[in-house]
Structure formats: C-alpha cells, structure tokens
CSV table of N, CA and C in Angstrom, one decimal:
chain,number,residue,atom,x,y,z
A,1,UNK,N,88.5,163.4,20.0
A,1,UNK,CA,89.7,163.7,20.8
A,1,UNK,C,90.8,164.2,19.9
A,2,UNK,N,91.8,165.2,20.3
A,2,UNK,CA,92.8,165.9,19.6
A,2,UNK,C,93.9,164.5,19.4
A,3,UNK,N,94.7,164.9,18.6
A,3,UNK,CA,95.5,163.4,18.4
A,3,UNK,C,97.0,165.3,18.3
A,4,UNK,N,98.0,164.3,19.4
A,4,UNK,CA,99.2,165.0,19.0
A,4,UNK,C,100.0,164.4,19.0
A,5,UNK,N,101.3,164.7,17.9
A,5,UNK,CA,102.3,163.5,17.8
A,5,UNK,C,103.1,163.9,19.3
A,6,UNK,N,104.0,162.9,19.9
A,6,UNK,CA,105.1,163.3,20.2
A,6,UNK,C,106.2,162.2,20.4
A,7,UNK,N,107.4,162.6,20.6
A,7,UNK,CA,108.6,162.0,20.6
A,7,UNK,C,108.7,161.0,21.4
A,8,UNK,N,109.1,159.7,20.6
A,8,UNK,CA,108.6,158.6,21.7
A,8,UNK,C,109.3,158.4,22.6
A,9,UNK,N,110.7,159.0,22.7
A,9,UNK,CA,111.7,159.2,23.6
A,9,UNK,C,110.7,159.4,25.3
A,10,UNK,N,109.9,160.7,24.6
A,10,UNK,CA,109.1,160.9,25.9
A,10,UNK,C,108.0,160.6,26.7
A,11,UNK,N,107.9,159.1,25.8
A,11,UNK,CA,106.7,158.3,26.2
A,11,UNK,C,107.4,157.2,26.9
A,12,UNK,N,109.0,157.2,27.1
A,12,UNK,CA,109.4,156.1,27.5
A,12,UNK,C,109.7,155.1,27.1
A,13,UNK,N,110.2,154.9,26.2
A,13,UNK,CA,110.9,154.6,24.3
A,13,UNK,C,112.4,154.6,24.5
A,14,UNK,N,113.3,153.9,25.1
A,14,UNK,CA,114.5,154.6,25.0
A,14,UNK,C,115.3,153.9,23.9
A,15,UNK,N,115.0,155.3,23.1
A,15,UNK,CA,115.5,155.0,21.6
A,15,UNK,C,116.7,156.7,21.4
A,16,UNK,N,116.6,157.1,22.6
A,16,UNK,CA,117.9,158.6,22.4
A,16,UNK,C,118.8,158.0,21.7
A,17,UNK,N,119.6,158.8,21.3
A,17,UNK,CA,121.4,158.4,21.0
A,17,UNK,C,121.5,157.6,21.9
A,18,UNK,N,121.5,157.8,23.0
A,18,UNK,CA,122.2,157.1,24.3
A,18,UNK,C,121.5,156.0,24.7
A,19,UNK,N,120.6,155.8,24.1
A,19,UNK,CA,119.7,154.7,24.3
A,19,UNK,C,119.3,154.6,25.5
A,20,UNK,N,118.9,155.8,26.4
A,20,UNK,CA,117.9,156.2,27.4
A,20,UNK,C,116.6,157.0,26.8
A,21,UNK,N,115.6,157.3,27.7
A,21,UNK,CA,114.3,157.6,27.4
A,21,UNK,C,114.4,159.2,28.7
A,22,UNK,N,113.4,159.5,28.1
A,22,UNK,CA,113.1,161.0,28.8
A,22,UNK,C,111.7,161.4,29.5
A,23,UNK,N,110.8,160.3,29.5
A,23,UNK,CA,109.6,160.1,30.4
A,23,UNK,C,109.1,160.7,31.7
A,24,UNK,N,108.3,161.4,31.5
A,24,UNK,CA,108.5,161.7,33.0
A,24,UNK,C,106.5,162.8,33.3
A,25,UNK,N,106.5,163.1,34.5
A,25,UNK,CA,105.1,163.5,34.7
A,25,UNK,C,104.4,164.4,34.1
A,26,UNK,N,105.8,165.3,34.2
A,26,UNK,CA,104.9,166.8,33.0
A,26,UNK,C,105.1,165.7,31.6
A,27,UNK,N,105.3,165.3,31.7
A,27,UNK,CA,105.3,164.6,29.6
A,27,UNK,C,103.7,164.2,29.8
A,28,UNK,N,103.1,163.2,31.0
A,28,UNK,CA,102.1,162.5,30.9
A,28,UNK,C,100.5,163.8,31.3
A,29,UNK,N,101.4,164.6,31.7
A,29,UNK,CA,100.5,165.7,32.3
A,29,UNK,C,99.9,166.8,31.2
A,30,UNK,N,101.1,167.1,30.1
A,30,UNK,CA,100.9,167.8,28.8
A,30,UNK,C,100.3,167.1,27.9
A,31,UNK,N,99.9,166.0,28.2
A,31,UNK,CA,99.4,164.9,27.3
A,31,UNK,C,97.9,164.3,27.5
A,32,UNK,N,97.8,164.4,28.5
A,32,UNK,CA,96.4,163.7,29.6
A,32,UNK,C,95.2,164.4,28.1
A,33,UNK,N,94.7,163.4,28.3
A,33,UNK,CA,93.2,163.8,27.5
A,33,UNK,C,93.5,163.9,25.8
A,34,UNK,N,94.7,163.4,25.4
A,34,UNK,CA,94.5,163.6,24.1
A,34,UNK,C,95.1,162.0,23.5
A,35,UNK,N,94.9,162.1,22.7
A,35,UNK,CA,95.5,160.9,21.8
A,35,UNK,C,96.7,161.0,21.2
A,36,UNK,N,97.5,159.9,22.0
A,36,UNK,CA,99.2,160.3,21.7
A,36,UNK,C,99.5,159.6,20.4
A,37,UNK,N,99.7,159.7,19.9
A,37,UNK,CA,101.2,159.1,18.2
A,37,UNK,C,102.4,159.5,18.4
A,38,UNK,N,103.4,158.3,19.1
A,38,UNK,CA,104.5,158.2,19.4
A,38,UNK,C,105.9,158.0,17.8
A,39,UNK,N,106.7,159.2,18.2
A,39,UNK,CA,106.8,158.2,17.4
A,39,UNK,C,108.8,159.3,17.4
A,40,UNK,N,109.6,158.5,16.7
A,40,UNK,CA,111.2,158.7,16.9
A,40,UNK,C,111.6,158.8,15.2
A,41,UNK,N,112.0,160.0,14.9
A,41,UNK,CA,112.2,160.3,13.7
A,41,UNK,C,113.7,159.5,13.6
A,42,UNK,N,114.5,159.7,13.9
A,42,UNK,CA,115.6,159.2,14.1
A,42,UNK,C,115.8,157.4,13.8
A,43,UNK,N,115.3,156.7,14.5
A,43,UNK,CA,114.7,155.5,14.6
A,43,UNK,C,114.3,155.1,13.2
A,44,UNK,N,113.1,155.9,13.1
A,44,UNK,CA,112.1,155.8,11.5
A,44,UNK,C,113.1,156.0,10.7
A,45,UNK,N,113.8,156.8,10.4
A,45,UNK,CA,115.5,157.0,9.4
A,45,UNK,C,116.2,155.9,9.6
A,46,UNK,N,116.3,155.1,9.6
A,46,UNK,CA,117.3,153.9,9.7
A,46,UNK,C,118.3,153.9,10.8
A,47,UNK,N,118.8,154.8,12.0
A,47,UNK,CA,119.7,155.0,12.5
A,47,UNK,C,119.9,153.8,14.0
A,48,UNK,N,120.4,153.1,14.4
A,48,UNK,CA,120.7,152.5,15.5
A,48,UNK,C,120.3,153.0,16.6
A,49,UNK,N,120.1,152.9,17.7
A,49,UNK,CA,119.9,152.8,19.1
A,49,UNK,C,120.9,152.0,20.0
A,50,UNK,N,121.6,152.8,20.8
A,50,UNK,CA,122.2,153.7,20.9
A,50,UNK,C,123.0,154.0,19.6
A,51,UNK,N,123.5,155.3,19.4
A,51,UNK,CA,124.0,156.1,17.9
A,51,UNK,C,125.3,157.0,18.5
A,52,UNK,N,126.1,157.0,17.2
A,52,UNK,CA,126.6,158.3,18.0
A,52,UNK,C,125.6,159.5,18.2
A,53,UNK,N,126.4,160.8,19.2
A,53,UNK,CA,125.8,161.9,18.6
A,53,UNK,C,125.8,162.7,17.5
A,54,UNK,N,124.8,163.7,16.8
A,54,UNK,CA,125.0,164.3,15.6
A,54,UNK,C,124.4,165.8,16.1
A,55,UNK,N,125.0,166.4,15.4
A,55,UNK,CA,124.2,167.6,15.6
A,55,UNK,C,124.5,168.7,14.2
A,56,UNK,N,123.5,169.6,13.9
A,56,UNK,CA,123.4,170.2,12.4
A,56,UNK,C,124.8,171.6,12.6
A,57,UNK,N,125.1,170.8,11.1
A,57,UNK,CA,125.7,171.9,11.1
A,57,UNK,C,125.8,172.4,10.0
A,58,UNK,N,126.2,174.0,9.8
A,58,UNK,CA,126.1,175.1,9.2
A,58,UNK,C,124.7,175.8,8.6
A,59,UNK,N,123.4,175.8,10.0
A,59,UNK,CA,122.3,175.6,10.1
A,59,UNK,C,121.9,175.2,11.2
A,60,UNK,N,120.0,175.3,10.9
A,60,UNK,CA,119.0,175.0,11.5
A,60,UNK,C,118.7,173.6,10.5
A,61,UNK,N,117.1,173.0,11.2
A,61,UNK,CA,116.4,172.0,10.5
A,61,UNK,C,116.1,172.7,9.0
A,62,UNK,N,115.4,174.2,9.2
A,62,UNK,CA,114.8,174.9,7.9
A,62,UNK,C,115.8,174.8,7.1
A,63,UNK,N,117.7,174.8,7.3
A,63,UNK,CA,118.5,175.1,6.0
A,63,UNK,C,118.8,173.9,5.5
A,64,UNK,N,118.9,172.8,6.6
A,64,UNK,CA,118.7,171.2,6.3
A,64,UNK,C,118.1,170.9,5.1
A,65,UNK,N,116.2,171.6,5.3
A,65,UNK,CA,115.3,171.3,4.4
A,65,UNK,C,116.2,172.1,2.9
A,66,UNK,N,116.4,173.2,3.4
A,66,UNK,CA,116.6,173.8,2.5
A,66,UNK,C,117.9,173.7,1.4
A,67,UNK,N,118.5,172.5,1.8
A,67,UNK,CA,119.8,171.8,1.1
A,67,UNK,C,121.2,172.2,1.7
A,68,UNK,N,121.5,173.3,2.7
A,68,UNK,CA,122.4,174.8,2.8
A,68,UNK,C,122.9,174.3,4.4
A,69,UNK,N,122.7,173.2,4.9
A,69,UNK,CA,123.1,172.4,6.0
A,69,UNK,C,122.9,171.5,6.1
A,70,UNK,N,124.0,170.2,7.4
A,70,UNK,CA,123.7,169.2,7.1
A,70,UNK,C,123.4,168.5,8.8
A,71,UNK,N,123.4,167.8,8.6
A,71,UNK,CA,123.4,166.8,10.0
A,71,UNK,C,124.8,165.8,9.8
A,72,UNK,N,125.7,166.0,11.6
A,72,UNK,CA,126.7,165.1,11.4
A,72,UNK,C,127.2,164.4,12.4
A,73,UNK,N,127.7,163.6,12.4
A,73,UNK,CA,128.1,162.7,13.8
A,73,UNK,C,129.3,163.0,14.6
A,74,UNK,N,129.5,163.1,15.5
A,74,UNK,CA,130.8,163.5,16.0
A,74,UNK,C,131.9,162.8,15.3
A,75,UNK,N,132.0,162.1,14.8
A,75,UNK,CA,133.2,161.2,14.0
A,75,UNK,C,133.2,161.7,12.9
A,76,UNK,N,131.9,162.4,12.1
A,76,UNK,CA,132.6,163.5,11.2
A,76,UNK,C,130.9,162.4,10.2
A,77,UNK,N,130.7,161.4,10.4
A,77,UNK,CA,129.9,161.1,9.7
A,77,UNK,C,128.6,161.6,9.1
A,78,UNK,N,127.8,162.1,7.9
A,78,UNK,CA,127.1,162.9,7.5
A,78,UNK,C,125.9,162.1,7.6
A,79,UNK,N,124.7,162.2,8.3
A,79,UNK,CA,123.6,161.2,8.6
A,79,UNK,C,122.2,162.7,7.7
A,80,UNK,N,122.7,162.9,7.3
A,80,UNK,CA,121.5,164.4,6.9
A,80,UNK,C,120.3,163.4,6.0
A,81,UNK,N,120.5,162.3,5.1
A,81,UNK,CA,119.7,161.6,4.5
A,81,UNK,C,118.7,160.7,5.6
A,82,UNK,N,119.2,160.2,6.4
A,82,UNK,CA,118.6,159.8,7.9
A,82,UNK,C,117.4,160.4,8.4
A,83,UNK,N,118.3,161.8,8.5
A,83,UNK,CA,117.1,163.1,9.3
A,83,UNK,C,116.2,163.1,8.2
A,84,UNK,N,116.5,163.3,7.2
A,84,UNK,CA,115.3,163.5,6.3
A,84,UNK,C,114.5,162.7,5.9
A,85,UNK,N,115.2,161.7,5.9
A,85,UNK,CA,114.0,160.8,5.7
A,85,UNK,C,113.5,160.3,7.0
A,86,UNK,N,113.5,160.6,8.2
A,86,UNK,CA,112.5,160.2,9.2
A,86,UNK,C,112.2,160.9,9.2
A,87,UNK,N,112.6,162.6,9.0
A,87,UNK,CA,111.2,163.9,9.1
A,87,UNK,C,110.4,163.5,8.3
A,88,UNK,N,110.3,162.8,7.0
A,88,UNK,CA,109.3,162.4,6.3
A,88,UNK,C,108.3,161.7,6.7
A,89,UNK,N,108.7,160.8,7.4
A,89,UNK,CA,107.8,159.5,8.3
A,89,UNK,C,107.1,160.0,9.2
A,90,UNK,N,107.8,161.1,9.9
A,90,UNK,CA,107.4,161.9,10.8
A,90,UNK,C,106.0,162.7,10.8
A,91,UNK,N,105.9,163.2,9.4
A,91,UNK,CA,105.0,164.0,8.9
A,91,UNK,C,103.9,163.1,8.1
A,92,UNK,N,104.2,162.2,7.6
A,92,UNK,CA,103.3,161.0,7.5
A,92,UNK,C,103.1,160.5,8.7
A,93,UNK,N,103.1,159.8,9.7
A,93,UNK,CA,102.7,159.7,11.1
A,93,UNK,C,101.4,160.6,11.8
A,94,UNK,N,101.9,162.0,11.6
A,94,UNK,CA,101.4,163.2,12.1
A,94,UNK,C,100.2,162.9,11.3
A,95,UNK,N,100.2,163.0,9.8
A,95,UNK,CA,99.0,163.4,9.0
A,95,UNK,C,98.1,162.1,9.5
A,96,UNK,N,98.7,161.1,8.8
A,96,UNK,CA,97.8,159.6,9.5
A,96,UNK,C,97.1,159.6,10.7
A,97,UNK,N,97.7,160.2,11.7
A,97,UNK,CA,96.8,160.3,12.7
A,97,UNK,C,96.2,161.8,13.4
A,98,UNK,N,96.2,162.4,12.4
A,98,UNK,CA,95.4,163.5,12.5
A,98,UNK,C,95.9,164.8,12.9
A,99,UNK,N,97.3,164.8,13.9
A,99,UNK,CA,97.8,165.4,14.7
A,99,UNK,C,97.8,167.1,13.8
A,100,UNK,N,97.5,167.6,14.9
A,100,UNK,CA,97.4,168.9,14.3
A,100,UNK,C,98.9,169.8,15.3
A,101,UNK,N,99.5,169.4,16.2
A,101,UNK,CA,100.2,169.7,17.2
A,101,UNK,C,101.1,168.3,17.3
A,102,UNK,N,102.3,168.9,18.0
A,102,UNK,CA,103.4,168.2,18.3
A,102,UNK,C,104.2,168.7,19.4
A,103,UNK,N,104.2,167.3,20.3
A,103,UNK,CA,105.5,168.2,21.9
A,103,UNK,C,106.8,166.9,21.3
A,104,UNK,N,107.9,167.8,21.2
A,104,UNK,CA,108.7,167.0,20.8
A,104,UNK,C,110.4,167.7,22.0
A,105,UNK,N,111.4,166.5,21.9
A,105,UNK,CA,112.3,166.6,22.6
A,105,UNK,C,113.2,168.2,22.6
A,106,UNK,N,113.3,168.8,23.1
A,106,UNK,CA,114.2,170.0,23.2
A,106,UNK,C,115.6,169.8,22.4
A,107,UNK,N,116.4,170.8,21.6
A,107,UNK,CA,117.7,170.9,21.5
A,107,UNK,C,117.9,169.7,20.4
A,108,UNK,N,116.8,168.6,19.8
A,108,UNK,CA,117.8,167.5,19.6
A,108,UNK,C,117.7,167.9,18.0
A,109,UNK,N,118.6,167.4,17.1
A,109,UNK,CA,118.8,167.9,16.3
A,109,UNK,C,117.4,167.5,15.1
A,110,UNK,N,116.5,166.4,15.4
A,110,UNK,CA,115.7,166.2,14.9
A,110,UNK,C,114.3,167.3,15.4
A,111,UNK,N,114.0,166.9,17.0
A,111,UNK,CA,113.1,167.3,17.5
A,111,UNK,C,113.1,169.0,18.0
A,112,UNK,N,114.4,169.0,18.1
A,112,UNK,CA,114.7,170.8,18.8
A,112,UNK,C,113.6,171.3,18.6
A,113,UNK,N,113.0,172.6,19.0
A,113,UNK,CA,112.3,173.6,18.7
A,113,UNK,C,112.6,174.8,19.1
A,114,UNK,N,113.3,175.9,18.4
A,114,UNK,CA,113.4,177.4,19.3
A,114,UNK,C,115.0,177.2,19.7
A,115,UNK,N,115.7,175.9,20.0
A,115,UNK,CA,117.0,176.0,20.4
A,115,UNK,C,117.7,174.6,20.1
A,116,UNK,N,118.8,175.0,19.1
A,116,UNK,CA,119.6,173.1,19.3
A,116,UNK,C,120.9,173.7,19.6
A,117,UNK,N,121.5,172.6,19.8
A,117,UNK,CA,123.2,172.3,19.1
A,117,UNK,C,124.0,172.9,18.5
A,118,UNK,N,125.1,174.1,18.7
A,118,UNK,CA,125.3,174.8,17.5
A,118,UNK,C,127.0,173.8,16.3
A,119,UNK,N,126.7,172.2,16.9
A,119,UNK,CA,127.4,171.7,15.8
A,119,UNK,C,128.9,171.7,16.0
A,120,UNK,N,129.2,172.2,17.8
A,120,UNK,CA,130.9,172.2,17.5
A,120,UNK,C,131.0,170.9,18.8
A,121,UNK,N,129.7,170.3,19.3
A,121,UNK,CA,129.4,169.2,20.4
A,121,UNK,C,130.6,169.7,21.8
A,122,UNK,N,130.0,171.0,21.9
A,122,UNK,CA,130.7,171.6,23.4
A,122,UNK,C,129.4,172.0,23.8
A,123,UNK,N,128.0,171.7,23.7
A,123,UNK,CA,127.4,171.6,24.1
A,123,UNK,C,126.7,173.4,24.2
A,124,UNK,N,126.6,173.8,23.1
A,124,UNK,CA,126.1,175.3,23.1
A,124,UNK,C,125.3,175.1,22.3
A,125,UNK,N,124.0,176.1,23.1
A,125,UNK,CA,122.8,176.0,21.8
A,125,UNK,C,123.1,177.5,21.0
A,126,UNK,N,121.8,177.0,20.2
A,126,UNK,CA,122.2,178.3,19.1
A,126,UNK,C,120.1,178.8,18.9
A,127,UNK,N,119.6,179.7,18.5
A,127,UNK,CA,118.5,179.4,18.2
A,127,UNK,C,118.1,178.7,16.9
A,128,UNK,N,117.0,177.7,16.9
A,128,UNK,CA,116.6,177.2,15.6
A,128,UNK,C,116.1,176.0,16.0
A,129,UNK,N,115.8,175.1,15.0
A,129,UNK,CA,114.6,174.1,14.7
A,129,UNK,C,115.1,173.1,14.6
A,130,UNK,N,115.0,171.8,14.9
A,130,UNK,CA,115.4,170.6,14.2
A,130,UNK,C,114.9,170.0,12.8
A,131,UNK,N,115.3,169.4,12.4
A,131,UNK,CA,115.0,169.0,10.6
A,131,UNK,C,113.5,168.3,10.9
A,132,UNK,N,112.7,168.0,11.8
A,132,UNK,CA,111.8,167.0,11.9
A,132,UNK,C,110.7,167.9,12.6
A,133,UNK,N,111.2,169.2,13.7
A,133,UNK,CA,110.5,169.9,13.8
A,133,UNK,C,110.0,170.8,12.7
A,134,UNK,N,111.1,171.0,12.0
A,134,UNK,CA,111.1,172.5,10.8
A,134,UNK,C,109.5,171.9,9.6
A,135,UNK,N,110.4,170.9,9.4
A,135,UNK,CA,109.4,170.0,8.3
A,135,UNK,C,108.0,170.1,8.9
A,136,UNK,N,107.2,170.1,9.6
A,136,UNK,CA,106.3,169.9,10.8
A,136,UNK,C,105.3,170.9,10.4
A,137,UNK,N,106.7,172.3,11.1
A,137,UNK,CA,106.5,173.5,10.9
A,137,UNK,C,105.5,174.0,9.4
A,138,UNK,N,106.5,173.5,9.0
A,138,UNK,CA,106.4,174.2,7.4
A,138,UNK,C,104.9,173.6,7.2
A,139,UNK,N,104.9,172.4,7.8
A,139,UNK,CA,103.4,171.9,7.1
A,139,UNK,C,102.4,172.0,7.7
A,140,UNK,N,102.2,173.1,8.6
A,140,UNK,CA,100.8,173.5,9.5
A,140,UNK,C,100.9,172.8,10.7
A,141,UNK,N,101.9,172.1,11.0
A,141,UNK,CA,101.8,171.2,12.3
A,141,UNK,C,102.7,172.3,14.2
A,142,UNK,N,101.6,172.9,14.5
A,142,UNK,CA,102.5,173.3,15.6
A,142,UNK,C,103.2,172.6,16.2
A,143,UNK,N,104.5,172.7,16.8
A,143,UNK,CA,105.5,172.1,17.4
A,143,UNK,C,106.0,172.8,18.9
A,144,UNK,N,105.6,172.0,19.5
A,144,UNK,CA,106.4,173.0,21.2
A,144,UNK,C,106.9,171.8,21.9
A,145,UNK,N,108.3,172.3,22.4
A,145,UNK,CA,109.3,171.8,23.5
A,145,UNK,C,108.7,171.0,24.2
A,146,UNK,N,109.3,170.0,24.8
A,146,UNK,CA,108.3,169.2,26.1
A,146,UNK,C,108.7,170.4,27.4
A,147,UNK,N,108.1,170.3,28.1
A,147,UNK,CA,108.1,171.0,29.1
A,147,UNK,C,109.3,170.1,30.1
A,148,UNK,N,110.0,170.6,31.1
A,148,UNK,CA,110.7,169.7,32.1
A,148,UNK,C,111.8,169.1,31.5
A,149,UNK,N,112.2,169.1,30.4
A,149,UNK,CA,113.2,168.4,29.8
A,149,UNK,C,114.7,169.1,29.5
C-alpha cells in the first residue's frame, strides 16, 4: 500500500495556529486506500497550539531553506528555527514511513504549495512553497494542496 504523508491538521488534529482542524470528506476521499502518516510540522518544531500567526517573509519556503528569508509572527517574532526544524521531522516522518507523496494544508506557511502569505498578514497570497513543503520538494517527495480547503 502507498504510504502518503499528510498534514495532521487534515486528519482532524486541531493543532492550526487557531487551534482548529481542517477535516473534511475530500481529505478522507484523497486519501482512501492508502496509508496515511499524519503529521504537523509546526507542532514537531516546538511551537504551541493555538500560536500566533506567522507568515514568511522576504520569500518562499525554498529562500527559507536557502537562508535569504525568514518566518515571522505577527508581533514581529522570528520562529524560522521552528519551521526548520519541523521541516526536518517532517522529512524524517515521510522517509520512515515510506511516503513518496504528500497532500498538505494550502497557503500555510509550513504546508503551502504553489501559493502562501505574502508576509504583510492582509491576507494576500503570493506564489511559492512553504518551508516544509519546499524541503519535501527538494527531496523527491511530491507535494500537492488538499483539495477543498
């Protein structure tokens, strides 16, 4: 059986910032027949439940990785060591259980894929990756949006 990671947020985990969950039919529908590994990068980084929000700025996840942006909290606090180290866990998770694929949360600054946050929290996307998708990315792991979310 395929083993795919995905955001435990969308397994009904409510571990968001907001300390809600994102669960719902198309999540269990895109998922039917495989072997789920849940799992909350964010969480895995040390960060609280509920948290403030954060969102990357001066960047995607890839400039994150790449040192050239950061992740930050609306209050101005810099959580980019967080992101990174639960994309780490993230990608150990994935490899441990085989996952060759990943449906992860839309826009968030960990999970985004294709569109997040552009960092000024007026709620405009920008195109790009989250720090936990990018990492993913980079390591052979396809990453796609949840559907419905």
């Amino acid at each position: 059986m395929e083993a795919i990671l995905v955001s435990a947020c969308l397994r009904g985990v409510p571990c968001r910032f907001d300390g809600q969950h994102k669960a719902s039919s198309a999540i269990e529908d895109a998922v039917a027949g495989r072997e789920v590994v849940s799992f909350c990068p964010e969480v895995a980084g040390g960060l609280a439940t509920p948290r403030r929000p954060a969102e990357l700025v001066g960047g995607d996840g890839h400039d994150v990785l790449d040192g050239t942006a950061r992740v930050v909290e609306d209050t101005g606090r810099d959580v980019t060591a967080e992101f990174m180290d639960g994309a780490r866990r993230a990608l150990v998770a994935a490899r441990h259980g085989g996952c060759t694929e990943a449906l992860l949360m839309p826009r968030s600054p960990s999970c985004g894929r294709g569109a997040v946050y552009d960092g000024s929290y007026a709620g405009e996307l920008v195109p790009g990756d989250g720090v936990t998708a990018a990492l993913l990315e980079r390591n052979g792991i396809a990453v796609r949006p949840a559907p419905g979310v």
